[in-house]
CSV table of C-alpha atoms in Angstrom, one decimal:
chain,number,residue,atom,x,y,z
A,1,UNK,CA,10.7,17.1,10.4
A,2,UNK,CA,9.9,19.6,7.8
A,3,UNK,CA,8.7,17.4,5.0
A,4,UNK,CA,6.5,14.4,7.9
A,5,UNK,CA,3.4,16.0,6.2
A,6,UNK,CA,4.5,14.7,2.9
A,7,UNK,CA,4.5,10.9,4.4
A,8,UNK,CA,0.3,11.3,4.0
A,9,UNK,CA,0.9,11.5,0.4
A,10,UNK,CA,3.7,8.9,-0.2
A,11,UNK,CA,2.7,5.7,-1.8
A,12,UNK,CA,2.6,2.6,0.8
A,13,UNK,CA,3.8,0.0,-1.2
A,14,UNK,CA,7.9,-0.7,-2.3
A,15,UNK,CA,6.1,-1.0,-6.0
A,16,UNK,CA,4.5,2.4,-5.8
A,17,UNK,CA,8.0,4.5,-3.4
A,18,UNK,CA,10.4,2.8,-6.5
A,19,UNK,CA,7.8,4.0,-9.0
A,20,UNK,CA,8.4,7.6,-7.8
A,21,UNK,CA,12.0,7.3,-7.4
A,22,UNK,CA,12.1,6.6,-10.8
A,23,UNK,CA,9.8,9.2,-12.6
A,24,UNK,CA,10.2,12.0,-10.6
A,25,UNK,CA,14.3,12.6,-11.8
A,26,UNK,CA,12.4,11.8,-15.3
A,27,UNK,CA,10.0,14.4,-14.5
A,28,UNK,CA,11.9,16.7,-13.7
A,29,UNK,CA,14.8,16.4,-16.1
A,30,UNK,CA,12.4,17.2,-18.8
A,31,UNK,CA,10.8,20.0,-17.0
A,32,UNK,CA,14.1,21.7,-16.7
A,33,UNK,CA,15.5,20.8,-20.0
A,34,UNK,CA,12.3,22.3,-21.6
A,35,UNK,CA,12.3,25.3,-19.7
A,36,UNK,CA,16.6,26.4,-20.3
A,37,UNK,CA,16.1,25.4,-23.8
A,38,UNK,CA,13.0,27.4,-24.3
A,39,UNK,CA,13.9,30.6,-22.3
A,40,UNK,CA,18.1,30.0,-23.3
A,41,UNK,CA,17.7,29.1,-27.0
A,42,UNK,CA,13.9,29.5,-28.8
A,43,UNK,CA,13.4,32.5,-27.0
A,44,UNK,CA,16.8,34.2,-27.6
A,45,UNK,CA,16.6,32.9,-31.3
A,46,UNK,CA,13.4,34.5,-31.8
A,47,UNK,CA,15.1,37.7,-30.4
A,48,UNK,CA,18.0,38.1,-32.8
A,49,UNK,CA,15.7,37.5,-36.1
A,50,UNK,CA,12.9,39.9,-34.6
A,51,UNK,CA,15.5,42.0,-34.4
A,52,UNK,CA,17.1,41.8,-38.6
A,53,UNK,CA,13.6,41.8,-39.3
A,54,UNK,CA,13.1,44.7,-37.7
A,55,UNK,CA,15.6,46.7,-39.5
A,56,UNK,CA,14.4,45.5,-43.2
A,57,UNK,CA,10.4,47.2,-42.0
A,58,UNK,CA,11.7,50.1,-40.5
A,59,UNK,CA,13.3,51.0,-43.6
A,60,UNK,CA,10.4,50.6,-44.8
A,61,UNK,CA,8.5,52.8,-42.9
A,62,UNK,CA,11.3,55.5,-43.1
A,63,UNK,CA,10.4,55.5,-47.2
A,64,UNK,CA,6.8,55.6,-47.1
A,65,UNK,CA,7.0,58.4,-43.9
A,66,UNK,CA,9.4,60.2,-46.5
A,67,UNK,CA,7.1,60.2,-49.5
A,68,UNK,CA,4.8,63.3,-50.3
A,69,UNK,CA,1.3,61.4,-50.6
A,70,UNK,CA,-0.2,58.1,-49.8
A,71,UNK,CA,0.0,56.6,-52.9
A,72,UNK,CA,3.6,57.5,-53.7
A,73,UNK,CA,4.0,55.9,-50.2
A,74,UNK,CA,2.0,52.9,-51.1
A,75,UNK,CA,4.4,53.0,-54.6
A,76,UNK,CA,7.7,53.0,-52.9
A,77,UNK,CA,6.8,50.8,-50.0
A,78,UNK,CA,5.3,48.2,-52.9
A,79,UNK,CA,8.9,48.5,-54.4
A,80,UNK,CA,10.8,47.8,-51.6
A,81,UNK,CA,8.4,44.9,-50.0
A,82,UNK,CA,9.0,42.6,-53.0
A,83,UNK,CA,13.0,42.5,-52.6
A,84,UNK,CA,12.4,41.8,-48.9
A,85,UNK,CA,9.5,39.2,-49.4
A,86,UNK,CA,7.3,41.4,-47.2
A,87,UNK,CA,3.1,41.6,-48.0
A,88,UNK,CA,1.6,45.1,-47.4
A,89,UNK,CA,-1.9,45.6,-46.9
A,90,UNK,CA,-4.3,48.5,-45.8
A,91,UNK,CA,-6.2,47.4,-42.5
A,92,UNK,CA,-10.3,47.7,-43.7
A,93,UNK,CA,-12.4,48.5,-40.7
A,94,UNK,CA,-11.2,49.2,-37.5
A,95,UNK,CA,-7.5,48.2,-36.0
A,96,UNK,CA,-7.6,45.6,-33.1
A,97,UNK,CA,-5.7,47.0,-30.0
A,98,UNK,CA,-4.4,44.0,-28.8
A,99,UNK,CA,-1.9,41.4,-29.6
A,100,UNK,CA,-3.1,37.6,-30.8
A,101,UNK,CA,-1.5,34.8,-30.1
A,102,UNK,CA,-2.3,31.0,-29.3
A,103,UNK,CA,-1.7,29.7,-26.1
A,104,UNK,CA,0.8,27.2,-26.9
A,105,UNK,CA,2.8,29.3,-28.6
A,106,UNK,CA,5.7,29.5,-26.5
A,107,UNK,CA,8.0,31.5,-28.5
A,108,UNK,CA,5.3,33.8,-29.8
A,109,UNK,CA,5.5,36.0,-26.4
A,110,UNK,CA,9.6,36.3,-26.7
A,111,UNK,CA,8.3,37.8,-30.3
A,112,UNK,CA,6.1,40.3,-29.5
A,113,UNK,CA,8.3,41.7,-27.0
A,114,UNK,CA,11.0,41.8,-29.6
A,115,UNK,CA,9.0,43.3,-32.5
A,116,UNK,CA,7.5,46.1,-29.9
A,117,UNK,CA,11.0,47.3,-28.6
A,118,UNK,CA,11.8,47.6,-31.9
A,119,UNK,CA,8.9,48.8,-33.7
A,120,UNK,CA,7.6,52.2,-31.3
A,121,UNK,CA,4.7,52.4,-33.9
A,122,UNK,CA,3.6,48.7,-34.3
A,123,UNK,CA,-0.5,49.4,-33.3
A,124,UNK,CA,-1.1,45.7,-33.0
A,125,UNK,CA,0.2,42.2,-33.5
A,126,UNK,CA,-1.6,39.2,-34.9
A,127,UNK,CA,0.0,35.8,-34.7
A,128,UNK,CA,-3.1,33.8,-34.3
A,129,UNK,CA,-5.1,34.1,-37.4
A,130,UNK,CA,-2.3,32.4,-39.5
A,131,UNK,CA,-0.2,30.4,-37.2
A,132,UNK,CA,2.3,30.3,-40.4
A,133,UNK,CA,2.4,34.3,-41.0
A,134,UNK,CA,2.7,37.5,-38.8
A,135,UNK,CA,0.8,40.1,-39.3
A,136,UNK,CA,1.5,43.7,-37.8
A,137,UNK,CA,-0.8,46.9,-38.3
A,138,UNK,CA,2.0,50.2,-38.2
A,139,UNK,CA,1.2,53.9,-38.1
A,140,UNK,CA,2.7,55.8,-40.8
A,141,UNK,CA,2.5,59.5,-41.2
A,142,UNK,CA,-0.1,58.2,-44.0
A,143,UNK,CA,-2.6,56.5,-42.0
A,144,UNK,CA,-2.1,52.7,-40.7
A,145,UNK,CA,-0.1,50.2,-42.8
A,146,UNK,CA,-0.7,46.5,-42.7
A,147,UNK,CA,2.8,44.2,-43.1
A,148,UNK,CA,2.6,40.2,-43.7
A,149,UNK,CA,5.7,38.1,-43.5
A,150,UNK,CA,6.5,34.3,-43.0
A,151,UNK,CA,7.1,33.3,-39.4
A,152,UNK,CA,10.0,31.2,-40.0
A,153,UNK,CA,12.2,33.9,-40.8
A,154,UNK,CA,11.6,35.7,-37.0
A,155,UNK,CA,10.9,31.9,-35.0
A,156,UNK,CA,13.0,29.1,-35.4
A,157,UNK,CA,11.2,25.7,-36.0
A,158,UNK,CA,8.3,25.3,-32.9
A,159,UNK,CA,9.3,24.3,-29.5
A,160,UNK,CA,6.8,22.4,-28.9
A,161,UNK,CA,7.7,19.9,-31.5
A,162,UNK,CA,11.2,18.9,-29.6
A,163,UNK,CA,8.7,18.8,-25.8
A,164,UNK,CA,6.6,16.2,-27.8
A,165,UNK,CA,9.9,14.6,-28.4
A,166,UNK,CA,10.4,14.6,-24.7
A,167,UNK,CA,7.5,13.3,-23.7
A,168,UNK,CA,7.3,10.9,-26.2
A,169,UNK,CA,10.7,9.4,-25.4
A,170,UNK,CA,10.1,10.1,-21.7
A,171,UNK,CA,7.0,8.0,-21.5
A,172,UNK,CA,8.6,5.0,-23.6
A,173,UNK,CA,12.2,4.7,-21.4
A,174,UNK,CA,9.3,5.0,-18.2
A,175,UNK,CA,7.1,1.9,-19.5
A,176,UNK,CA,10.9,-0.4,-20.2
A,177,UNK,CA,12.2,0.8,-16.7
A,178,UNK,CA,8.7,-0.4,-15.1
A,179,UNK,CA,9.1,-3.5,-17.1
A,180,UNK,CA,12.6,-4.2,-15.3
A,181,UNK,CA,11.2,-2.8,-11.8
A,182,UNK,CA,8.6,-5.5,-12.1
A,183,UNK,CA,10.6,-7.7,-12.7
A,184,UNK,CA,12.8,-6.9,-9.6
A,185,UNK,CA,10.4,-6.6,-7.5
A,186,UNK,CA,8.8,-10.0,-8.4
A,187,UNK,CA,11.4,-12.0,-6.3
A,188,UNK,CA,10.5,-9.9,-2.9
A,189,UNK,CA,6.6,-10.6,-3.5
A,190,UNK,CA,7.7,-14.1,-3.5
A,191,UNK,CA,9.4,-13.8,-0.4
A,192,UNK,CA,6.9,-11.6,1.4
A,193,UNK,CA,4.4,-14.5,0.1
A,194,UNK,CA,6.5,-17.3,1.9
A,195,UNK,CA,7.2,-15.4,4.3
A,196,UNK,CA,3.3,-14.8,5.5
A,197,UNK,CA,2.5,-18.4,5.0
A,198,UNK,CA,4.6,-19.1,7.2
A,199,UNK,CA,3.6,-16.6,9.7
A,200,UNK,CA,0.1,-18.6,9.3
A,201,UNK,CA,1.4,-22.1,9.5
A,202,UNK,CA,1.9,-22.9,6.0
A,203,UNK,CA,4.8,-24.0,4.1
A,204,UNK,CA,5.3,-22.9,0.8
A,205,UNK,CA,7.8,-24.1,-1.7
A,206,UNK,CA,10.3,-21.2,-2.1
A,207,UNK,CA,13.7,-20.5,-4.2
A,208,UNK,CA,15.7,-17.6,-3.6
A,209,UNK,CA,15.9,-15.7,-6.7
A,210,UNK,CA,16.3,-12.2,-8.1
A,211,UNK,CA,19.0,-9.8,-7.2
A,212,UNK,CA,22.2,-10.4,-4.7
A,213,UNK,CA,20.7,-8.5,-2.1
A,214,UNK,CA,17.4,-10.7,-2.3
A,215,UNK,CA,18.7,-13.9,-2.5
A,216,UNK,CA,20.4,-13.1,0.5
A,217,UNK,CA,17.6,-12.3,2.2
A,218,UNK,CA,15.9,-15.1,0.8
A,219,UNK,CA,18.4,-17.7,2.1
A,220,UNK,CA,18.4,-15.7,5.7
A,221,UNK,CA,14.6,-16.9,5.4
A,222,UNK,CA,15.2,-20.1,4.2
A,223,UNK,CA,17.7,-21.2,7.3
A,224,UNK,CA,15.2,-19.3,9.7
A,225,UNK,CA,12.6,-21.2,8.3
A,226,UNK,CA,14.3,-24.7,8.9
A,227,UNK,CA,15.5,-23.5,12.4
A,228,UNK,CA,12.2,-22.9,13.6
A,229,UNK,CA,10.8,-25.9,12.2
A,230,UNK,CA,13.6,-27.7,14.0
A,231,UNK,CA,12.9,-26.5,17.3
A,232,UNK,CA,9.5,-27.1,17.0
A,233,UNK,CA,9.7,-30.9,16.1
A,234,UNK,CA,12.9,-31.1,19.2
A,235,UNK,CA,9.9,-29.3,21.5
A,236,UNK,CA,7.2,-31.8,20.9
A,237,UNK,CA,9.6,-34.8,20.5
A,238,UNK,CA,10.5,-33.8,24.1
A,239,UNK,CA,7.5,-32.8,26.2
A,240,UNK,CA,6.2,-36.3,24.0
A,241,UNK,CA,8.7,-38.2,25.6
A,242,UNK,CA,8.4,-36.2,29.4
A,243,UNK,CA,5.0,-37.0,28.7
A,244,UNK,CA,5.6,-41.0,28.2
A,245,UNK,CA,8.1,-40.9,30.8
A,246,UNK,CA,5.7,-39.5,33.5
A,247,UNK,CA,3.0,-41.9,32.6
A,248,UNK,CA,4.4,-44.8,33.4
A,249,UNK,CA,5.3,-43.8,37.4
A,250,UNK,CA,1.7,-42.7,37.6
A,251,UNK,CA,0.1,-45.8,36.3
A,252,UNK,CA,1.9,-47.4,38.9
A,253,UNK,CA,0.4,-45.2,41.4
A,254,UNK,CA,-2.7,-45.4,40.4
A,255,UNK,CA,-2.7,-49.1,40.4
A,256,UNK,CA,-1.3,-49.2,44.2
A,257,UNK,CA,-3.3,-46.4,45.0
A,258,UNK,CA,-6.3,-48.9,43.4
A,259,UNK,CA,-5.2,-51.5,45.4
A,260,UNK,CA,-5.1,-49.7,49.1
A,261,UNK,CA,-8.3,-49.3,51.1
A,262,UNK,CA,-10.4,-46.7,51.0
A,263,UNK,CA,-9.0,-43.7,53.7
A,264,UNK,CA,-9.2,-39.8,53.8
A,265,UNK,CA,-5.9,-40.4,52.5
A,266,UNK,CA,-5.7,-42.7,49.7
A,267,UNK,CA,-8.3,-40.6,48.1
A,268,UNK,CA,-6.2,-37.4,48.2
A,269,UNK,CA,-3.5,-39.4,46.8
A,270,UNK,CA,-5.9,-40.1,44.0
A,271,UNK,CA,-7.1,-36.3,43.4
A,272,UNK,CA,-3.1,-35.8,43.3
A,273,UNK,CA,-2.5,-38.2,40.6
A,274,UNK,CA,-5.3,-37.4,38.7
A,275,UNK,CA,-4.0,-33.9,38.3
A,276,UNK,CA,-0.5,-34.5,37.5
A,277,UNK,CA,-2.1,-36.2,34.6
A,278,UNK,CA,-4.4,-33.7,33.8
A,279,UNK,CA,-1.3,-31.0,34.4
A,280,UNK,CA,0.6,-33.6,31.6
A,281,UNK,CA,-2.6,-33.9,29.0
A,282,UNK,CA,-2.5,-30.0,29.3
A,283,UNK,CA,1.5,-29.2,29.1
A,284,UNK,CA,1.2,-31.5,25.8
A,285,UNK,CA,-1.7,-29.9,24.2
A,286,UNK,CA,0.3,-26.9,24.7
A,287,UNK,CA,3.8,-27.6,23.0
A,288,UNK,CA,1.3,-29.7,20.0
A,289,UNK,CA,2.9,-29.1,16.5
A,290,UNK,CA,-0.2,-27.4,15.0
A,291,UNK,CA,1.5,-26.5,11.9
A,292,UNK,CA,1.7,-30.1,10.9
A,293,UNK,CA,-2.3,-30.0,10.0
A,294,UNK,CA,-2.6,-28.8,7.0
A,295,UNK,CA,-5.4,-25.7,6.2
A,296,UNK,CA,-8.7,-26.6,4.6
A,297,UNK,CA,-11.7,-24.0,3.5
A,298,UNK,CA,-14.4,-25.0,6.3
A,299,UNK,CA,-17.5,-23.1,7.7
A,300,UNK,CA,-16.3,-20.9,10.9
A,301,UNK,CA,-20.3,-21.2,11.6
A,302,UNK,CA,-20.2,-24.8,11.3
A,303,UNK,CA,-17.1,-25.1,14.0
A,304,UNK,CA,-18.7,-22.7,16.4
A,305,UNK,CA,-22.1,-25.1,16.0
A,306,UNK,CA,-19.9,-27.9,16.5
A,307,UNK,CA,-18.2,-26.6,19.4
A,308,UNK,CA,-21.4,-25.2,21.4
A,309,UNK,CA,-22.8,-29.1,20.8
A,310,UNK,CA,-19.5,-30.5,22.5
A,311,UNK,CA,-19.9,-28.0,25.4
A,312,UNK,CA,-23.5,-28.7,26.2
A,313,UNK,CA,-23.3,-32.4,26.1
A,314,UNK,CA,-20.8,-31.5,28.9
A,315,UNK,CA,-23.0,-29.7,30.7
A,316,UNK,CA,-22.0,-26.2,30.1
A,317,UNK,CA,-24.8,-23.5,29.4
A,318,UNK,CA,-23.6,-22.3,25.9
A,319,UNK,CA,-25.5,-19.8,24.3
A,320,UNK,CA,-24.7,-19.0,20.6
A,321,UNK,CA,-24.8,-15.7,18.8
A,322,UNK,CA,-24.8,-15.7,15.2
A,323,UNK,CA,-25.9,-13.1,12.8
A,324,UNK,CA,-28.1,-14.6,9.9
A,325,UNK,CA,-25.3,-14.2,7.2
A,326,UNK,CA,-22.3,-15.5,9.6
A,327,UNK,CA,-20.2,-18.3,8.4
A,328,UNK,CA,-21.6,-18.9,5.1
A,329,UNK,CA,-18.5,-18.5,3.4
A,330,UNK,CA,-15.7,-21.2,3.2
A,331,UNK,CA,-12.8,-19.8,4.8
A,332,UNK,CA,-9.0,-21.5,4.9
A,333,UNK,CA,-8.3,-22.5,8.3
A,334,UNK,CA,-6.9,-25.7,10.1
A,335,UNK,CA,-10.7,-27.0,12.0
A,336,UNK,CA,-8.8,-29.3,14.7
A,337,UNK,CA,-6.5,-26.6,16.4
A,338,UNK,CA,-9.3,-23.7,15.8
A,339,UNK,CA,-11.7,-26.7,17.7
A,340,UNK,CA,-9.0,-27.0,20.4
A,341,UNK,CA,-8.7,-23.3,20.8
A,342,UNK,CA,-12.4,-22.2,21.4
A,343,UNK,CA,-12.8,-25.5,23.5
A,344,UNK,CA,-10.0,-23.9,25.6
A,345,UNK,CA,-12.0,-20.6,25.6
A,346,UNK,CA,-15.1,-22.2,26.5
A,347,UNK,CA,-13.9,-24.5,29.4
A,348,UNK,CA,-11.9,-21.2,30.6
A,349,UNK,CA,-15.3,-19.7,30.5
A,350,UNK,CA,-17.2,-22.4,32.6
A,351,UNK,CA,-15.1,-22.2,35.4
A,352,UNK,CA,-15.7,-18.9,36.1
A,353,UNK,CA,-19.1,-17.8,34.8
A,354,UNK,CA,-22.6,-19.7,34.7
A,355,UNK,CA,-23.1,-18.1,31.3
A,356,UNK,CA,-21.2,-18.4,28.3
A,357,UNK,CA,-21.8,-16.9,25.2
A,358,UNK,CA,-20.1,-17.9,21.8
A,359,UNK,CA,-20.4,-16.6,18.2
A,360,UNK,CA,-18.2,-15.9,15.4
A,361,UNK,CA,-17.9,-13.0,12.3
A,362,UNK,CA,-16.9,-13.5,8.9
A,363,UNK,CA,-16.0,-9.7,7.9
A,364,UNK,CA,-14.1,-8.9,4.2
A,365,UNK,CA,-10.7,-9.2,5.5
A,366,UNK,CA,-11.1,-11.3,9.2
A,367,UNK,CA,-13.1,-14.2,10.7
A,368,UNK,CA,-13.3,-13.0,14.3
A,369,UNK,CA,-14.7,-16.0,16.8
A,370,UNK,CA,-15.7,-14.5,20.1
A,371,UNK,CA,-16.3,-16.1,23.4
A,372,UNK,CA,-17.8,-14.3,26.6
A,373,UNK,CA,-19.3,-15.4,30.0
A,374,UNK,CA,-20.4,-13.0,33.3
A,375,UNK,CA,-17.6,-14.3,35.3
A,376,UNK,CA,-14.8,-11.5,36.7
A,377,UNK,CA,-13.4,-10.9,34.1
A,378,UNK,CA,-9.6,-9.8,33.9
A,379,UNK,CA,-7.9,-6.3,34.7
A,380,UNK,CA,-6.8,-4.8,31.4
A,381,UNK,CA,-3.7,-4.3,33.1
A,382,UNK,CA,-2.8,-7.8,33.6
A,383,UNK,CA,-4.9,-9.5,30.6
A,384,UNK,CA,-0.8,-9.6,28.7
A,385,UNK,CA,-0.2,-11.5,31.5
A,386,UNK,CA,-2.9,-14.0,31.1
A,387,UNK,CA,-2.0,-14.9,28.1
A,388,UNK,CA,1.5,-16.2,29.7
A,389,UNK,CA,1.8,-19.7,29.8
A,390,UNK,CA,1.1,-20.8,33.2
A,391,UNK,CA,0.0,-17.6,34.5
A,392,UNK,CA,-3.2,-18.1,36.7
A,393,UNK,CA,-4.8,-15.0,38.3
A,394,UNK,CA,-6.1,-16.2,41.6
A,395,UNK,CA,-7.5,-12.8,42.5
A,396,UNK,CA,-8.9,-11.8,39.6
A,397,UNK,CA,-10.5,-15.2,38.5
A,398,UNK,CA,-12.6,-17.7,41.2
A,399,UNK,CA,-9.7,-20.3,40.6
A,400,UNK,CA,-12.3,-22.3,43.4
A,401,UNK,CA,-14.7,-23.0,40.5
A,402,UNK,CA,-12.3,-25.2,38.9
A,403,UNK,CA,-8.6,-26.6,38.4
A,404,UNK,CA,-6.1,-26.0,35.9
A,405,UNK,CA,-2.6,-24.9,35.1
A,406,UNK,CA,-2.6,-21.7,33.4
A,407,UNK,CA,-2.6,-22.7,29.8
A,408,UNK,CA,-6.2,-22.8,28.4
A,409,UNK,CA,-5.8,-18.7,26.9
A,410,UNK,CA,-1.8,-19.9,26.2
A,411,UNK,CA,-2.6,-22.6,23.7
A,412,UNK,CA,-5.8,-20.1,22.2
A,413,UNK,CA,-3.3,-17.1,21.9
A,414,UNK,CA,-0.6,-19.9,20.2
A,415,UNK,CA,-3.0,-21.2,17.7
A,416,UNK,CA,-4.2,-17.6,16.8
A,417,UNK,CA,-0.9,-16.9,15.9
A,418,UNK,CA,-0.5,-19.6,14.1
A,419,UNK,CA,-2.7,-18.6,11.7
A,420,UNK,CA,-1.3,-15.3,11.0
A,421,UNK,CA,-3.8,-13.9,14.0
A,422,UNK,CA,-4.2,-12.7,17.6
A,423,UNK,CA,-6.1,-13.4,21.3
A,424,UNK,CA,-7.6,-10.4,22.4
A,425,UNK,CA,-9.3,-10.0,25.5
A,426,UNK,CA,-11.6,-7.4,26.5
A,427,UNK,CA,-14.9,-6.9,28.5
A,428,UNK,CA,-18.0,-8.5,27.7
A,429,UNK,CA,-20.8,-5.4,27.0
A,430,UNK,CA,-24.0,-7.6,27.4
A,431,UNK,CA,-22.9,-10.4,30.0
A,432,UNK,CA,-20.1,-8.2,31.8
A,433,UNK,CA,-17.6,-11.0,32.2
A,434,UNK,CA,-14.6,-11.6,29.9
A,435,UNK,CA,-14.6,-11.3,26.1
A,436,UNK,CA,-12.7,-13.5,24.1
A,437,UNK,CA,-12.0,-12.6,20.4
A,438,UNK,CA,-9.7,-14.8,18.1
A,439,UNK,CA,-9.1,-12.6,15.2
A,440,UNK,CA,-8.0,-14.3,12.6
A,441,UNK,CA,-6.6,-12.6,8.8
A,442,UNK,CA,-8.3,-14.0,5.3
């Protein structure tokens, strides 16, 4: 498009795009209306009373050209000025050869013009030493011939005065109209405000509440809200009761299976049990209602110490990497599901690396945890597809080193985005295995 460079430029927020949508028209307005009424009416104004002006001193130069000597000159002229309110003057020293004026004198160049088209033998014009009187130096067949006369009766009353005006009045309907753009914008903050809490697990109390539009929108969120919240409580109410359901049947089995003599197999009837029920511990962790716990202000350093301790005491090799000043601040986060994530993580680690490496970064806007081993890693084209529920990538990960049913990076990547955040996975630099970052939003 011919205007995409401008996009640079634009404001960002709603706040700052209604801001401009409501000066610039000001803006311009006044720009317009002070430059038409300037050029149109000051400027023509000052024009037709050069001009009568005009007439009254070139009569008087025609008398003192027609008189015999300089002093009958200076005699008539002295007669004539004081009918027409004119000051005459003889210039002392040496004539300036320029024109004076002020720079904010807008009509003072329309002037100039006006009194040199109509004055051939006006020498020089001086508007600045007395911004209430003009002064013009004339040649005269008699030497040069100073002339003084008020500037109202060649200017109207100055410009400038009516652009204060503008401004003035500009600036005070711009500071009322922000007053009411606040104040419209105020309900979609709100909104935007639930709406993120939400995105991070977290519900806020909210009321529709501003214009029609926005409390439209607001009640959109509102059903939204309860609909997901609904579905959420149905989805663990059900895998719950699967769950229940399927335990019953196996505690059977197991307690037949307990009962039976030891065979080849009876124990790979056991091995079968034991991971249908590991297959229903994980398929419930999974569909767990983590919004239910509410957020507290904890140490990220103090979870990630917390959670290397667990994993050694299991027998996994953790190593931790923490820079000096990393997790010293309280940050808002719910500890169990953040626990249950980086557990995940880790034990996704140990079954395919013998090293595993786990740290965490409090940076100004993020707290980034990071997990990495010197396993196989994952293709970057299929790491999307690892974070599918149930996916398991036989030939990129040694699925011999241990079982599972695809939902260790699953329940990590739901829990991220729980809190507002995302799984990413990457390649380790310093072990060469799989990276593991949970970045997280403050």
């Amino acid at each position: 498009m011919v205007f995409a460079w401008l996009k640079q430029y634009m404001p960002r927020s709603l706040y700052g795009r209604a801001a401009l949508i409501l000066i610039m028209p000001i803006a311009v307005t006044q720009i317009v209306v002070s430059v038409v009424l300037i050029q149109r009416y000051y400027e023509g104004t000052t024009r037709q009373m050069a001009h009568g002006l005009s007439l009254e001193v070139r009569l008087l130069l025609d008398r003192v050209n027609a008189a015999p000597d300089r002093d009958a000159a200076m005699g008539v002229a002295e007669g004539l000025a004081a009918p027409l309110q004119i000051e005459l003057f003889l210039p002392e020293g040496s004539v300036p050869a320029t024109d004076r004026r002020v720079f904010y004198d807008l009509s003072g160049r329309a002037l100039i013009e006006a009194l040199r088209d109509m004055l051939p033998t006006v020498r020089a014009i001086d508007l600045a030493s007395d911004e209430r009187r003009v002064t013009l130096v004339l040649d005269t067949r008699h030497g040069p011939l100073g002339v003084r006369f008020s500037r109202n009766r060649v200017t109207a009353s100055n410009p400038h005065q009516l652009l204060v005006w503008l401004v003035f009045t500009g600036i005070l309907m711009t500071l009322i109209a922000f007053l009411f753009l606040r104040n419209q914008l105020r309900p979609i903050r709100r909104l935007a405000k639930a709406a993120e809490a939400f995105g991070r697990g977290r519900t806020v109390p909210y009321a529709p509440s501003g214009a029609v539009e926005v409390r439209a929108a607001g009640h959109a969120f509102l059903d939204m809200r309860a609909r997901i919240e609904r579905h959420i409580e149905q989805r663990t109410l059900l895998l719950s009761g699967v769950s229940h359901d399927l335990r019953t049947p196996l505690t059977r089995l197991k307690l037949g299976l307990s009962l039976l003599d030891d065979s080849p197999d009876v124990e790979a009837l056991r091995r079968d049990v034991e991971e249908m029920e590991r297959i229903l511990d994980a398929f419930l962790a999974f569909a767990r209602d983590t919004v239910q716990e509410e957020p507290t202000r904890v140490s990220p350093r103090a979870l990630v110490e917390g959670v290397a301790e667990d994993a050694r005491r299991a027998g996994w090799p953790v190593e931790l990497a923490l820079p000096p000043a990393a997790g010293d601040e309280m940050v808002l986060l719910r500890p169990v599901a953040i626990r249950r994530a980086l557990d995940n993580l880790v034990r996704n680690a140990a079954a395919h690396g013998t090293r595993i490496r786990l740290g965490v970064d409090v940076l100004p806007g993020a707290v980034r945890f990071r997990v990495e081993d010197d396993g196989p890693g994952i293709p970057p084209d299929r790491r999307a597809e690892a974070l599918r529920p149930f996916a398991r990538l036989d030939e990129a990960r040694n699925q011999n080193r241990g079982s599972g049913v695809g939902l260790g990076l699953a329940i990590a990547a739901d829990i991220a985005r729980s809190h507002g955040g995302v799984l990413r996975l990457g390649e380790s630099e310093e072990l060469g295995g799989l990276k593991a970052e949970i970045v997280i939003p403050r």
